[in-house]
Amino acid sequence: MSAFRLLHRCLLVAVVLTCLASDSRGWWRRRRRGCTVVNCAVNNWSSWSCSANCGTTGTKTRRRTVSRAQSNCGSCNYNLLDTASCSGPCCLTNCIMNSWGSWGSCVGCGSTCTQYRYRSVYRQPSCGGSSCPTSKSQAQRCSSCPCCSVNCAVNGWGNWGSCNAPCNGKGYRYRYRSISRSSACGGSSCPSTTDSISCIGGCCRVNCSVGSWSAWSQCSSSCGSGSAQRSRSILANPTCGGTSCPSTSGTKPCTRYDNRDCSVHKYYR
């Protein structure tokens, strides 16, 4: 086939197609003038659905469907798929503790001497995982510990005792206290448990003491009846309840005729 014939046929096809297209547009214009345009309608979005696993990120999607298709040259300009980034749910994680540390140095003395060790939280629980134990320390009594320094302690003083001095002499009164706790391991020593103060004894009980009687005195009358006297001295007065002194003087009746007239008178009587 010659090039001329081929060109002729192409021009002929082009003219036919042009005529058909012109007639088709007119047909659509005529059809649209005779009906109502109906656009499509869609349903509500579905719930989101996330593709991520726990502890990761991913994409969440939601969809909707066409509830009514478009017609009569209507349009349907709706997205039927929607996406967004999302995070997965939290992962259930139990608490994990670190291992116990080494035992520390002993603290204290005697029966209270103790050493400790500790541990810390390696990972906190999440999303309902088992919680961490409350105890993060352990204690144990040491096998050998220094003794505890204990100071001496004493009870209060008792009452003062009686004076040990003889009567009218000098002496002492004592009081005492006991030890309630002895000192140990270099603690302060105990103070004196005895206390004293000087005192003077009470008065001595002395009974009255008298000397011997003197001789009777001369009769008080030189002629006839009279009285004679005698006395004794007090050697010691009574003190502190001693017996009181007896009488220190005495009297007795007597008769005396010392001159002639008295002798004659005596004779004639």
Short mmCIF file of C-alpha atoms in Angstrom, two decimals:
data_model
loop_
_atom_site.label_atom_id
_atom_site.label_comp_id
_atom_site.label_asym_id
_atom_site.label_seq_id
_atom_site.Cartn_x
_atom_site.Cartn_y
_atom_site.Cartn_z
CA MET A 1 0.00 0.00 0.00
CA SER A 2 1.25 3.39 -0.98
CA ALA A 3 1.78 6.16 1.52
CA PHE A 4 -0.84 8.23 -0.15
CA ARG A 5 -3.55 5.61 0.33
CA LEU A 6 -2.58 5.12 3.96
CA LEU A 7 -2.84 8.84 4.63
CA HIS A 8 -6.20 8.96 2.93
CA ARG A 9 -7.62 6.21 5.10
CA CYS A 10 -6.36 7.86 8.32
CA LEU A 11 -8.03 11.15 7.40
CA LEU A 12 -11.27 9.31 6.70
CA VAL A 13 -11.23 7.58 10.11
CA ALA A 14 -10.54 10.87 11.85
CA VAL A 15 -13.51 12.54 10.20
CA VAL A 16 -15.82 9.68 11.28
CA LEU A 17 -14.65 9.74 14.85
CA THR A 18 -15.12 13.48 15.04
CA CYS A 19 -18.68 13.16 13.88
CA LEU A 20 -19.42 10.42 16.35
CA ALA A 21 -17.96 12.38 19.24
CA SER A 22 -19.95 15.47 18.37
CA ASP A 23 -23.14 13.50 18.27
CA SER A 24 -22.34 11.73 21.56
CA ARG A 25 -21.90 15.03 23.45
CA GLY A 26 -25.19 16.20 22.20
CA TRP A 27 -26.79 12.96 23.31
CA TRP A 28 -25.45 13.35 26.87
CA ARG A 29 -26.64 16.95 27.00
CA ARG A 30 -30.05 15.88 25.89
CA ARG A 31 -30.11 13.00 28.46
CA ARG A 32 -29.04 15.20 31.40
CA ARG A 33 -31.76 17.71 30.63
CA GLY A 34 -34.28 14.95 31.09
CA CYS A 35 -33.14 13.38 34.56
CA THR A 36 -31.86 14.29 38.15
CA VAL A 37 -28.17 13.91 39.02
CA VAL A 38 -27.65 11.49 41.95
CA ASN A 39 -24.33 11.52 43.88
CA CYS A 40 -23.20 8.53 45.85
CA ALA A 41 -23.72 8.18 49.63
CA VAL A 42 -21.43 6.42 52.15
CA ASN A 43 -21.90 4.72 55.54
CA ASN A 44 -20.21 5.82 58.78
CA TRP A 45 -16.57 5.00 59.44
CA SER A 46 -15.83 1.71 61.10
CA SER A 47 -13.81 1.56 64.33
CA TRP A 48 -10.06 2.07 64.14
CA SER A 49 -7.92 -1.05 63.89
CA CYS A 50 -4.24 -0.74 64.90
CA SER A 51 -1.71 -3.13 63.41
CA ALA A 52 0.94 -2.55 66.13
CA ASN A 53 1.80 -5.14 68.75
CA CYS A 54 2.28 -4.21 72.45
CA GLY A 55 5.09 -1.78 72.97
CA THR A 56 5.50 -0.94 69.23
CA THR A 57 4.12 1.56 66.72
CA GLY A 58 2.18 0.84 63.54
CA THR A 59 -0.70 2.03 61.37
CA LYS A 60 -4.35 2.15 62.24
CA THR A 61 -7.07 1.97 59.58
CA ARG A 62 -10.76 2.50 59.32
CA ARG A 63 -13.12 1.89 56.42
CA ARG A 64 -16.52 2.87 55.13
CA THR A 65 -18.66 1.54 52.33
CA VAL A 66 -20.88 3.08 49.68
CA SER A 67 -24.50 2.91 50.73
CA ARG A 68 -25.78 4.40 47.46
CA ALA A 69 -24.03 4.46 44.10
CA GLN A 70 -23.96 7.60 41.98
CA SER A 71 -26.23 7.82 38.92
CA ASN A 72 -27.28 10.19 36.21
CA CYS A 73 -23.80 11.62 35.88
CA GLY A 74 -23.50 12.02 39.70
CA SER A 75 -20.12 11.94 41.47
CA CYS A 76 -18.64 9.91 44.36
CA ASN A 77 -15.74 11.88 45.77
CA TYR A 78 -15.38 10.07 49.14
CA ASN A 79 -12.40 8.23 50.54
CA LEU A 80 -13.39 4.77 51.64
CA LEU A 81 -10.13 4.11 53.55
CA ASP A 82 -8.49 6.25 56.27
CA THR A 83 -5.10 5.62 57.94
CA ALA A 84 -3.07 7.12 60.80
CA SER A 85 -0.10 6.15 62.95
CA CYS A 86 -0.79 4.32 66.24
CA SER A 87 0.91 2.73 69.22
CA GLY A 88 0.24 -0.79 70.37
CA PRO A 89 -1.15 -1.56 73.82
CA CYS A 90 1.22 -1.65 76.80
CA CYS A 91 2.88 -5.00 77.39
CA LEU A 92 2.27 -6.79 80.69
CA THR A 93 5.60 -6.63 82.47
CA ASN A 94 6.42 -8.15 85.84
CA CYS A 95 8.79 -6.50 88.29
CA ILE A 96 12.37 -7.70 88.09
CA MET A 97 14.77 -7.16 91.00
CA ASN A 98 18.54 -6.97 90.83
CA SER A 99 20.54 -9.57 92.71
CA TRP A 100 21.34 -9.06 96.37
CA GLY A 101 24.47 -7.12 97.09
CA SER A 102 27.24 -8.32 99.37
CA TRP A 103 26.81 -8.29 103.12
CA GLY A 104 28.02 -5.07 104.68
CA SER A 105 30.17 -4.54 107.74
CA CYS A 106 28.81 -5.41 111.15
CA VAL A 107 27.10 -2.55 112.97
CA GLY A 108 26.55 -2.40 116.72
CA CYS A 109 27.84 -4.54 119.56
CA GLY A 110 26.88 -7.52 121.64
CA SER A 111 23.64 -9.27 120.82
CA THR A 112 22.47 -6.37 118.62
CA CYS A 113 25.45 -6.58 116.25
CA THR A 114 23.94 -6.81 112.72
CA GLN A 115 25.04 -6.67 109.09
CA TYR A 116 22.86 -5.75 106.09
CA ARG A 117 22.63 -6.28 102.35
CA TYR A 118 20.46 -4.54 99.76
CA ARG A 119 18.94 -4.94 96.30
CA SER A 120 17.33 -2.52 93.87
CA VAL A 121 14.58 -2.65 91.24
CA TYR A 122 15.85 -3.56 87.78
CA ARG A 123 12.52 -3.10 85.97
CA GLN A 124 9.27 -1.64 87.26
CA PRO A 125 6.03 -3.53 86.55
CA SER A 126 3.54 -2.22 83.99
CA CYS A 127 0.10 -3.07 82.59
CA GLY A 128 -0.92 -5.17 85.57
CA GLY A 129 2.35 -7.07 85.98
CA SER A 130 3.34 -8.43 89.40
CA SER A 131 4.48 -5.71 91.77
CA CYS A 132 7.94 -5.42 93.28
CA PRO A 133 8.55 -6.88 96.76
CA THR A 134 8.48 -4.31 99.53
CA SER A 135 11.61 -5.64 101.19
CA LYS A 136 14.75 -4.30 99.60
CA SER A 137 17.05 -5.08 102.53
CA GLN A 138 18.01 -8.11 104.59
CA ALA A 139 19.64 -8.30 108.01
CA GLN A 140 21.44 -11.01 109.89
CA ARG A 141 23.21 -11.19 113.23
CA CYS A 142 26.98 -11.20 113.06
CA SER A 143 28.82 -14.24 114.33
CA SER A 144 31.42 -12.28 116.30
CA CYS A 145 30.92 -8.78 117.62
CA PRO A 146 32.67 -6.59 120.20
CA CYS A 147 31.03 -6.39 123.58
CA CYS A 148 28.96 -3.30 124.30
CA SER A 149 30.35 -0.70 126.67
CA VAL A 150 28.10 -0.63 129.73
CA ASN A 151 28.29 2.08 132.37
CA CYS A 152 27.66 1.24 135.98
CA ALA A 153 24.25 2.19 137.36
CA VAL A 154 23.33 2.47 141.04
CA ASN A 155 20.04 2.63 142.89
CA GLY A 156 19.02 5.56 145.09
CA TRP A 157 20.35 6.14 148.58
CA GLY A 158 18.70 4.43 151.51
CA ASN A 159 17.82 6.19 154.77
CA TRP A 160 20.46 7.44 157.17
CA GLY A 161 21.33 5.01 159.95
CA SER A 162 21.59 5.90 163.62
CA CYS A 163 24.63 7.62 165.07
CA ASN A 164 27.30 5.19 166.27
CA ALA A 165 28.87 7.66 168.71
CA PRO A 166 28.85 6.99 172.47
CA CYS A 167 26.84 9.36 174.60
CA ASN A 168 28.28 12.84 174.47
CA GLY A 169 30.91 11.55 172.02
CA LYS A 170 31.56 11.91 168.29
CA GLY A 171 30.75 9.34 165.63
CA TYR A 172 29.16 8.82 162.20
CA ARG A 173 25.86 8.08 160.52
CA TYR A 174 25.88 5.95 157.37
CA ARG A 175 23.63 5.37 154.38
CA TYR A 176 24.00 2.88 151.54
CA ARG A 177 22.95 2.25 147.93
CA SER A 178 23.18 -0.86 145.80
CA ILE A 179 24.46 -1.47 142.26
CA SER A 180 21.69 -2.07 139.76
CA ARG A 181 24.03 -2.69 136.79
CA SER A 182 27.71 -3.45 136.82
CA SER A 183 30.06 -1.84 134.31
CA ALA A 184 31.43 -3.84 131.40
CA CYS A 185 33.68 -3.45 128.34
CA GLY A 186 35.30 -0.23 129.48
CA GLY A 187 32.16 1.45 130.77
CA SER A 188 32.35 3.94 133.62
CA SER A 189 33.06 2.33 136.98
CA CYS A 190 30.63 2.37 139.88
CA PRO A 191 30.67 5.28 142.35
CA SER A 192 30.87 4.74 146.09
CA THR A 193 27.94 2.86 147.54
CA THR A 194 28.54 4.18 151.09
CA ASP A 195 28.01 7.72 152.40
CA SER A 196 28.62 9.08 155.91
CA ILE A 197 28.20 12.23 157.96
CA SER A 198 29.64 13.07 161.39
CA CYS A 199 27.36 13.09 164.41
CA ILE A 200 27.44 13.56 168.17
CA GLY A 201 26.03 10.92 170.46
CA GLY A 202 23.08 11.68 172.68
CA CYS A 203 23.40 12.72 176.30
CA CYS A 204 24.52 10.07 178.75
CA ARG A 205 22.04 8.97 181.41
CA VAL A 206 23.49 9.88 184.80
CA ASN A 207 21.85 9.10 188.12
CA CYS A 208 22.20 11.55 190.94
CA SER A 209 25.17 10.83 193.24
CA VAL A 210 25.50 12.19 196.77
CA GLY A 211 28.30 12.11 199.33
CA SER A 212 28.25 10.70 202.80
CA TRP A 213 26.37 12.32 205.63
CA SER A 214 28.23 14.74 207.78
CA ALA A 215 28.33 14.35 211.56
CA TRP A 216 25.30 15.57 213.49
CA SER A 217 25.55 19.12 214.55
CA GLN A 218 25.41 20.23 218.20
CA CYS A 219 21.93 20.31 219.62
CA SER A 220 20.31 23.59 218.94
CA SER A 221 19.15 24.01 222.58
CA SER A 222 21.62 24.53 225.41
CA CYS A 223 19.06 23.72 228.06
CA GLY A 224 16.43 21.25 227.22
CA SER A 225 15.02 19.86 223.97
CA GLY A 226 16.25 21.02 220.55
CA SER A 227 17.31 19.61 217.21
CA ALA A 228 20.49 18.51 215.56
CA GLN A 229 21.32 18.82 211.80
CA ARG A 230 23.40 16.90 209.34
CA SER A 231 23.96 17.25 205.51
CA ARG A 232 25.50 15.66 202.50
CA SER A 233 26.62 17.13 199.17
CA ILE A 234 25.59 16.25 195.62
CA LEU A 235 28.45 14.68 193.73
CA ALA A 236 26.65 14.43 190.34
CA ASN A 237 23.36 15.87 189.21
CA PRO A 238 21.05 13.57 187.22
CA THR A 239 20.94 13.96 183.39
CA CYS A 240 19.06 12.33 180.50
CA GLY A 241 16.42 10.76 182.72
CA GLY A 242 18.72 9.61 185.52
CA THR A 243 17.34 9.13 189.03
CA SER A 244 16.77 12.32 190.94
CA CYS A 245 18.77 13.27 194.00
CA PRO A 246 17.60 12.27 197.50
CA SER A 247 17.41 14.74 200.35
CA THR A 248 20.73 16.30 201.25
CA SER A 249 19.82 17.44 204.78
CA GLY A 250 18.65 15.65 207.93
CA THR A 251 17.17 16.73 211.30
CA LYS A 252 16.63 14.91 214.58
CA PRO A 253 15.44 16.00 218.07
CA CYS A 254 17.96 16.33 220.89
CA THR A 255 18.27 17.45 224.60
CA ARG A 256 21.14 19.36 226.11
CA TYR A 257 21.96 20.83 229.59
CA ASP A 258 25.11 22.86 229.42
CA ASN A 259 25.05 25.24 232.57
CA ARG A 260 24.48 25.08 236.31
CA ASP A 261 21.13 26.73 236.42
CA CYS A 262 19.98 24.34 233.69
CA SER A 263 21.39 21.39 235.67
CA VAL A 264 19.57 22.49 238.85
CA HIS A 265 16.45 23.03 236.82
CA LYS A 266 16.92 19.60 235.40
CA TYR A 267 17.36 18.09 238.83
CA TYR A 268 14.22 19.63 240.25
CA ARG A 269 12.12 18.72 237.48
#
